[in-house]
Amino acid sequence: MHTQVGIIGGGPAGLLLGHLLHLKGIDSVILERRDHEYVIDRVRAGVLEQFTADLMTQTGVGARLHQIGMRHDSVYLSFGGRRHLVPLSELSGGKAIYVYGQNEVVKDLMDARIATGRPLHYEVSDVSVYDIDTTRPLIRYHAGGAQHELTCDFIAGCDGFHGICRPALGDAVTFYDKTYPFGWLGILAEAAPSSEALVYTCHERGFALFSMRSPKITRLYFQVPPDEDINKWPDDAIWDEMLKRMTTKDGWKPNVGPVLNKNVTAMRSFVTEPMCAGRLYLAGDAAHIVPPTGAKGLNLAAADVLLLARAFTEFYKYSNSGLLNNYSETALQRVWRAQRFSWWMTQTLHLSPEGNAFDFKRQLTDLDYITSSKAAMTSLAENYVGLPMDIEF
Ligand code: FAD
Ligand code: PHB
């Protein structure tokens, strides 16, 4: 078997790349380790930048996003018992964020892929890559009880942080890594959202975040140690802690309801440089991880695959490798800006076990400055809604 672009990983990055390539008439095969339901059911991102929403709309996969996704023109920063509104759209020339679960993004992209009839294989195992320094890189994998070989013009490594593609880049790459002394305990609750905007809270007991998935479902997080055992947290204890951190002096608090799902995620910042070797190109979490505080991970994955799709198009249309050669450098510029912003949001809003009372006062002063200076709030808004990105390709 041969294909133009062999895509390893059928998460948001792999599916979106396959979709964009299809629109340019470029063949691909998508190989996914898990089953179809697992990929859809995984509860992860919730916030799309304006650019990601625009890209979905312009490439024909935005119908449900506009039906059931929620456009948010503002966000709250909460500290000292008060919520402070950050008017994102007003400060960013009309851009907004869209609350639309990653599950829904993945569903839209899977449906689009299935409609094209192009190959998307689930439950493949033992995926390995060879000959990336030649013009015929090779993917070997097991599926349906048989071993398969797929030769490709290029391989796109969209297999997330724990995939096999990043290790296959070889020795000529540098990793930049930072782990944080905390993680997030997240729940989905059957409760109507009690606020029209997300609320990021910096509290003396630690960070907390109010988000949502639909008019009936609230999504909440709070900071815990990175290795926290979820079994230590019965639902009542979770609600007790959520309410302690989130309730503001004016009486605002999240509505309480049955917990549908709960888990703990550790947090890290991680970058691979360069994001490619030979004909193997990484995109999304395979190349970089951001702590979720800035809501950037899925959006960076979308930006990477847009650049990659543009570069492959240039290659096939004009036999020009210029954009492919520049892919890593171009992508990394946005990646580092998102890293900086995500790190900044994280350290401003979380309580570090290594910090002291001085650090907490400094954080509160930072938040006070941001919410009282239009210049500072504008900087937050332009990063949060997403830095400019040209969506033509
Ligand atoms: P993944 O989603 O990890 O997909 C990779 C796929 O590759 C997986 O399906 C995996 O099964 C498959 N795979 C792995 N190994 C192999 C293999 N060997 N062979 C074949 N397939 C393989 N981002 C935002 O932008 N906004 C947010 O609001 C946000 N909130 C978040 C909240 C939480 C709690 C978490 C954990 C993350 C959040 N993110 C957010 C980040 C976002 O979820 C990720 O950045 C996004 O999933 C990256 O997509 P991806 O396709 O690169 O990787
Ligand atoms: C979410 O809704 O899951 C969410 C929202 C904002 C974030 C991270 C996650 O920063």
Coordinates of N, CA and C in Angstrom, one line a residue, residues 205-359:
R205 N -6.9 28.7 48.7 CA -6.9 27.2 48.8 C -6.4 26.7 47.5
G206 N -6.2 27.5 46.4 CA -5.7 27.1 45.1 C -6.6 27.5 44.0
F207 N -6.1 27.2 42.8 CA -6.9 27.6 41.6 C -8.2 26.8 41.4
A208 N -9.2 27.4 40.8 CA -10.4 26.7 40.4 C -10.9 27.3 39.1
L209 N -11.6 26.5 38.2 CA -12.1 27.0 37.0 C -13.5 26.5 36.7
F210 N -14.4 27.5 36.4 CA -15.8 27.2 36.0 C -15.9 27.3 34.5
S211 N -16.4 26.2 33.9 CA -16.6 26.2 32.5 C -17.9 25.4 32.2
M212 N -18.2 25.1 31.0 CA -19.5 24.4 30.7 C -19.3 23.6 29.4
R213 N -20.3 22.8 29.1 CA -20.4 22.1 27.8 C -21.7 22.3 27.1
S214 N -22.7 22.7 27.9 CA -24.1 22.8 27.2 C -24.9 23.6 28.2
P215 N -26.1 24.0 27.9 CA -27.0 24.6 28.8 C -27.4 23.8 30.0
K216 N -27.1 22.5 30.0 CA -27.4 21.6 31.1 C -26.2 21.0 31.8
I217 N -25.0 21.2 31.2 CA -23.8 20.6 31.7 C -22.7 21.6 32.1
T218 N -22.2 21.5 33.4 CA -21.2 22.4 33.8 C -19.9 21.6 33.9
R219 N -18.8 22.2 33.6 CA -17.4 21.6 33.6 C -16.6 22.4 34.6
L220 N -16.1 21.7 35.6 CA -15.3 22.4 36.7 C -14.0 21.7 36.9
Y221 N -13.0 22.5 37.4 CA -11.7 22.0 37.7 C -11.3 22.7 39.0
F222 N -10.4 22.0 39.8 CA -9.6 22.7 40.8 C -8.2 22.0 40.9
Q223 N -7.3 22.9 41.4 CA -5.9 22.5 41.5 C -5.7 21.4 42.6
V224 N -5.0 20.4 42.3 CA -4.6 19.3 43.3 C -3.2 19.0 43.1
P225 N -2.5 18.2 44.0 CA -1.2 17.7 43.7 C -1.2 16.9 42.4
P226 N -0.1 16.9 41.6 CA -0.1 16.2 40.3 C -0.4 14.7 40.3
D227 N -0.1 14.1 41.5 CA -0.3 12.6 41.5 C -1.5 12.3 42.4
E228 N -2.4 13.2 42.6 CA -3.6 13.0 43.4 C -4.4 11.8 43.0
D229 N -4.8 11.0 44.0 CA -5.6 9.8 43.7 C -7.1 10.3 43.7
I230 N -7.7 10.1 42.5 CA -9.1 10.5 42.4 C -10.0 9.8 43.4
N231 N -9.6 8.6 43.8 CA -10.5 7.9 44.7 C -10.5 8.5 46.1
K232 N -9.6 9.4 46.4 CA -9.6 10.2 47.6 C -10.7 11.2 47.6
W233 N -11.4 11.4 46.5 CA -12.3 12.5 46.4 C -13.8 12.0 46.1
P234 N -14.5 11.7 47.1 CA -15.9 11.4 46.9 C -16.6 12.7 46.4
D235 N -17.7 12.5 45.7 CA -18.4 13.7 45.0 C -18.7 14.8 46.0
D236 N -19.1 14.4 47.3 CA -19.4 15.5 48.2 C -18.2 16.3 48.6
A237 N -17.1 15.7 48.7 CA -15.8 16.4 49.0 C -15.4 17.3 47.9
I238 N -15.7 16.8 46.6 CA -15.3 17.7 45.5 C -16.2 18.9 45.5
W239 N -17.5 18.7 45.7 CA -18.4 19.9 45.7 C -18.0 20.9 46.8
D240 N -17.7 20.3 48.0 CA -17.3 21.2 49.1 C -16.1 22.0 48.7
E241 N -15.1 21.4 48.1 CA -13.9 22.2 47.8 C -14.2 23.2 46.6
M242 N -15.0 22.7 45.6 CA -15.3 23.7 44.5 C -16.0 24.9 45.1
L243 N -17.0 24.7 45.9 CA -17.7 25.8 46.5 C -16.9 26.7 47.3
K244 N -16.0 26.1 48.1 CA -15.1 27.0 49.0 C -14.3 27.9 48.1
R245 N -13.8 27.4 47.0 CA -12.9 28.2 46.2 C -13.6 29.1 45.3
M246 N -14.8 28.7 44.8 CA -15.4 29.6 43.8 C -16.4 30.6 44.2
T247 N -17.1 30.3 45.4 CA -18.1 31.2 45.8 C -17.6 32.6 46.1
T248 N -18.3 33.6 45.5 CA -17.8 35.0 45.6 C -18.7 35.8 46.6
K249 N -18.2 36.9 47.0 CA -18.9 37.7 48.1 C -20.3 38.1 47.7
D250 N -20.6 38.2 46.4 CA -21.9 38.6 46.0 C -22.9 37.3 45.9
G251 N -22.3 36.2 46.4 CA -23.1 35.0 46.5 C -23.1 34.1 45.2
W252 N -22.3 34.5 44.2 CA -22.3 33.7 43.0 C -21.6 32.3 43.3
K253 N -22.1 31.2 42.8 CA -21.4 29.9 42.9 C -21.9 29.0 41.8
P254 N -21.2 28.0 41.5 CA -21.7 27.0 40.5 C -22.9 26.3 41.1
N255 N -23.8 25.9 40.2 CA -24.9 25.0 40.5 C -24.4 23.6 40.8
V256 N -24.9 22.9 41.8 CA -24.5 21.6 42.1 C -25.4 20.5 41.5
G257 N -24.8 19.4 41.0 CA -25.6 18.4 40.4 C -24.8 17.1 40.4
P258 N -25.4 16.0 39.9 CA -24.7 14.7 39.8 C -23.4 14.8 39.0
V259 N -22.4 14.2 39.5 CA -21.1 14.2 38.8 C -21.1 13.0 37.8
L260 N -20.9 13.4 36.5 CA -21.0 12.4 35.4 C -19.6 11.8 35.1
N261 N -18.5 12.5 35.5 CA -17.2 12.0 35.1 C -16.2 12.8 35.9
K262 N -15.1 12.1 36.4 CA -14.1 12.9 37.1 C -12.7 12.3 36.9
N263 N -11.7 13.1 36.8 CA -10.4 12.6 36.6 C -9.3 13.7 37.0
V264 N -8.1 13.2 37.1 CA -7.0 14.1 37.5 C -6.0 14.2 36.3
T265 N -5.6 15.4 35.9 CA -4.5 15.5 34.9 C -3.3 16.3 35.5
A266 N -2.2 15.7 35.2 CA -0.9 16.5 35.6 C -0.7 17.5 34.6
M267 N 0.2 18.5 34.9 CA 0.4 19.6 34.0 C 1.9 19.8 33.7
R268 N 2.1 20.1 32.4 CA 3.5 20.3 32.0 C 3.6 21.3 30.8
S269 N 4.7 21.8 30.6 CA 5.0 22.6 29.4 C 6.2 21.8 28.7
F270 N 6.0 21.6 27.4 CA 7.0 20.8 26.7 C 7.1 21.2 25.3
V271 N 8.3 21.3 24.7 CA 8.5 21.7 23.3 C 9.6 20.8 22.7
T272 N 9.3 20.4 21.5 CA 10.3 19.6 20.7 C 10.8 20.6 19.6
E273 N 12.2 20.7 19.5 CA 12.7 21.5 18.4 C 13.9 20.8 17.7
P274 N 13.8 20.7 16.4 CA 12.7 21.1 15.5 C 11.6 20.1 15.6
M275 N 10.5 20.4 15.0 CA 9.3 19.5 15.0 C 9.3 18.5 13.9
C276 N 10.5 18.3 13.3 CA 10.5 17.3 12.2 C 11.9 16.8 12.0
A277 N 12.0 15.7 11.3 CA 13.3 15.1 10.9 C 13.1 14.4 9.6
G278 N 13.9 14.6 8.6 CA 13.7 14.0 7.3 C 12.2 14.2 6.8
R279 N 11.5 13.2 6.5 CA 10.1 13.3 6.0 C 9.1 13.0 7.1
L280 N 9.5 13.1 8.4 CA 8.5 12.9 9.5 C 8.3 14.2 10.1
Y281 N 7.0 14.7 10.1 CA 6.6 16.0 10.7 C 5.7 15.8 11.8
L282 N 6.0 16.4 13.0 CA 5.1 16.3 14.1 C 4.1 17.4 14.1
A283 N 2.9 17.1 14.7 CA 1.9 18.2 14.9 C 1.1 17.9 16.2
G284 N 0.7 19.0 16.8 CA -0.1 18.9 18.0 C 0.7 18.4 19.2
D285 N 0.0 17.7 20.1 CA 0.6 17.3 21.4 C 1.8 16.3 21.2
A286 N 1.9 15.7 20.0 CA 3.1 14.9 19.7 C 4.4 15.8 19.8
A287 N 4.2 17.1 19.5 CA 5.4 18.0 19.5 C 5.5 18.9 20.7
H288 N 4.3 19.2 21.3 CA 4.4 20.2 22.4 C 3.1 20.0 23.3
I289 N 3.4 20.3 24.6 CA 2.3 20.3 25.6 C 2.2 21.6 26.3
V290 N 1.1 22.1 26.5 CA 0.9 23.3 27.3 C 0.0 23.0 28.5
P291 N 0.2 23.6 29.7 CA -0.7 23.4 30.8 C -2.1 24.0 30.3
P292 N -3.2 23.4 30.7 CA -4.5 23.7 30.1 C -5.0 25.1 30.5
T293 N -4.4 25.8 31.4 CA -4.9 27.1 31.9 C -5.1 28.1 30.8
G294 N -4.3 28.1 29.8 CA -4.5 29.1 28.7 C -5.5 28.6 27.6
A295 N -5.9 27.3 27.7 CA -6.8 26.7 26.7 C -6.2 26.7 25.3
K296 N -5.0 26.3 25.2 CA -4.3 26.5 23.9 C -4.0 25.2 23.2
G297 N -4.0 24.0 23.9 CA -3.5 22.8 23.2 C -4.1 22.4 21.9
L298 N -5.4 22.3 21.9 CA -6.1 21.9 20.7 C -6.0 23.0 19.6
N299 N -5.9 24.2 20.0 CA -5.8 25.3 19.1 C -4.4 25.3 18.4
L300 N -3.4 25.0 19.2 CA -2.1 24.9 18.6 C -2.0 23.7 17.6
A301 N -2.7 22.6 18.0 CA -2.7 21.5 17.1 C -3.3 21.9 15.8
A302 N -4.4 22.7 15.8 CA -5.1 23.1 14.6 C -4.1 24.0 13.8
A303 N -3.4 24.9 14.5 CA -2.5 25.8 13.8 C -1.4 25.0 13.1
D304 N -0.8 24.0 13.8 CA 0.2 23.2 13.2 C -0.3 22.5 11.9
V305 N -1.4 21.9 12.0 CA -1.9 21.1 10.8 C -2.3 22.0 9.7
L306 N -2.7 23.2 10.0 CA -3.0 24.1 8.9 C -1.7 24.5 8.1
L307 N -0.6 24.8 8.9 CA 0.7 25.0 8.3 C 1.2 23.8 7.5
L308 N 1.0 22.7 8.0 CA 1.4 21.5 7.4 C 0.6 21.2 6.1
A309 N -0.7 21.4 6.2 CA -1.5 21.2 5.0 C -1.1 22.1 3.9
R310 N -0.8 23.4 4.3 CA -0.4 24.4 3.3 C 0.9 24.0 2.7
A311 N 1.8 23.5 3.5 CA 3.1 23.1 3.0 C 3.1 21.9 2.0
F312 N 2.2 20.9 2.4 CA 2.1 19.7 1.5 C 1.4 20.2 0.2
T313 N 0.5 21.1 0.3 CA -0.2 21.6 -0.9 C 0.8 22.2 -1.9
E314 N 1.6 23.1 -1.3 CA 2.7 23.7 -2.1 C 3.6 22.7 -2.7
F315 N 3.9 21.7 -2.0 CA 4.8 20.6 -2.5 C 4.1 19.9 -3.7
Y316 N 2.9 19.5 -3.6 CA 2.2 18.7 -4.6 C 1.8 19.6 -5.8
K317 N 1.5 20.9 -5.5 CA 1.0 21.7 -6.6 C 2.2 22.3 -7.4
Y318 N 3.2 22.7 -6.7 CA 4.3 23.4 -7.4 C 5.7 22.7 -7.3
S319 N 5.7 21.5 -6.8 CA 7.0 20.8 -6.5 C 7.9 21.7 -5.7
N320 N 7.3 22.5 -4.7 CA 8.1 23.4 -4.0 C 8.1 23.0 -2.5
S321 N 9.4 22.7 -2.0 CA 9.5 22.3 -0.6 C 9.7 23.4 0.4
G322 N 9.6 24.6 -0.1 CA 9.9 25.8 0.8 C 9.2 25.8 2.1
L323 N 7.8 25.7 2.0 CA 7.0 25.7 3.2 C 7.3 24.6 4.1
L324 N 7.6 23.4 3.5 CA 7.9 22.2 4.4 C 9.2 22.5 5.1
N325 N 10.2 23.0 4.4 CA 11.5 23.3 5.1 C 11.3 24.3 6.2
N326 N 10.3 25.2 6.1 CA 10.1 26.3 7.1 C 9.1 25.9 8.1
Y327 N 8.5 24.7 7.9 CA 7.3 24.3 8.8 C 7.7 24.5 10.3
S328 N 8.8 23.8 10.7 CA 9.1 23.8 12.2 C 9.3 25.2 12.7
E329 N 10.1 26.0 12.0 CA 10.4 27.4 12.4 C 9.1 28.2 12.5
T330 N 8.2 28.1 11.5 CA 7.0 28.9 11.5 C 6.1 28.4 12.6
A331 N 5.9 27.1 12.8 CA 5.0 26.6 13.8 C 5.5 27.0 15.2
L332 N 6.8 26.9 15.4 CA 7.4 27.1 16.7 C 7.2 28.5 17.2
Q333 N 7.1 29.4 16.3 CA 6.9 30.8 16.8 C 5.6 31.0 17.5
R334 N 4.5 30.4 17.0 CA 3.2 30.4 17.7 C 3.3 29.5 18.9
V335 N 3.9 28.4 18.8 CA 4.0 27.4 19.9 C 4.7 28.2 21.1
W336 N 5.8 28.9 20.9 CA 6.4 29.5 22.1 C 5.6 30.6 22.6
R337 N 4.9 31.3 21.8 CA 4.0 32.4 22.3 C 2.9 31.8 23.2
A338 N 2.3 30.7 22.7 CA 1.3 30.0 23.5 C 1.9 29.4 24.8
Q339 N 3.1 28.9 24.7 CA 3.8 28.4 25.9 C 4.0 29.5 26.9
R340 N 4.4 30.7 26.4 CA 4.6 31.8 27.4 C 3.3 32.2 28.0
F341 N 2.3 32.3 27.2 CA 1.0 32.7 27.8 C 0.4 31.7 28.7
S342 N 0.5 30.4 28.4 CA 0.0 29.3 29.2 C 0.7 29.2 30.5
W343 N 2.0 29.4 30.5 CA 2.9 29.4 31.7 C 2.5 30.6 32.6
W344 N 2.3 31.7 31.9 CA 2.0 32.9 32.7 C 0.6 32.8 33.4
M345 N -0.4 32.3 32.6 CA -1.7 32.1 33.2 C -1.6 31.1 34.4
T346 N -0.8 30.1 34.2 CA -0.7 29.0 35.2 C -0.1 29.6 36.5
Q347 N 1.1 30.2 36.3 CA 1.7 30.7 37.5 C 1.0 31.9 38.2
T348 N 0.2 32.6 37.5 CA -0.5 33.7 38.1 C -1.7 33.2 38.9
L349 N -2.3 32.1 38.4 CA -3.6 31.7 39.0 C -3.5 30.5 40.0
H350 N -2.4 29.8 40.0 CA -2.2 28.6 40.9 C -1.4 29.0 42.1
L351 N -1.7 28.2 43.2 CA -0.9 28.4 44.4 C 0.2 27.4 44.4
S352 N 1.5 27.9 44.3 CA 2.6 26.9 44.2 C 3.0 26.5 45.6
P353 N 3.1 25.1 45.8 CA 3.6 24.6 47.2 C 5.0 25.1 47.5
E354 N 5.7 25.6 46.4 CA 7.1 26.1 46.6 C 7.0 27.6 46.9
G355 N 5.9 28.2 46.8 CA 5.8 29.7 47.0 C 5.5 30.0 48.4
N356 N 5.5 31.3 48.8 CA 5.1 31.7 50.1 C 4.1 32.9 50.1
A357 N 3.9 33.5 51.2 CA 2.9 34.6 51.3 C 3.2 35.7 50.3
F358 N 4.5 36.0 50.1 CA 4.9 37.0 49.2 C 4.4 36.7 47.8
D359 N 4.6 35.5 47.4 CA 4.2 35.1 46.0 C 2.7 35.2 45.8

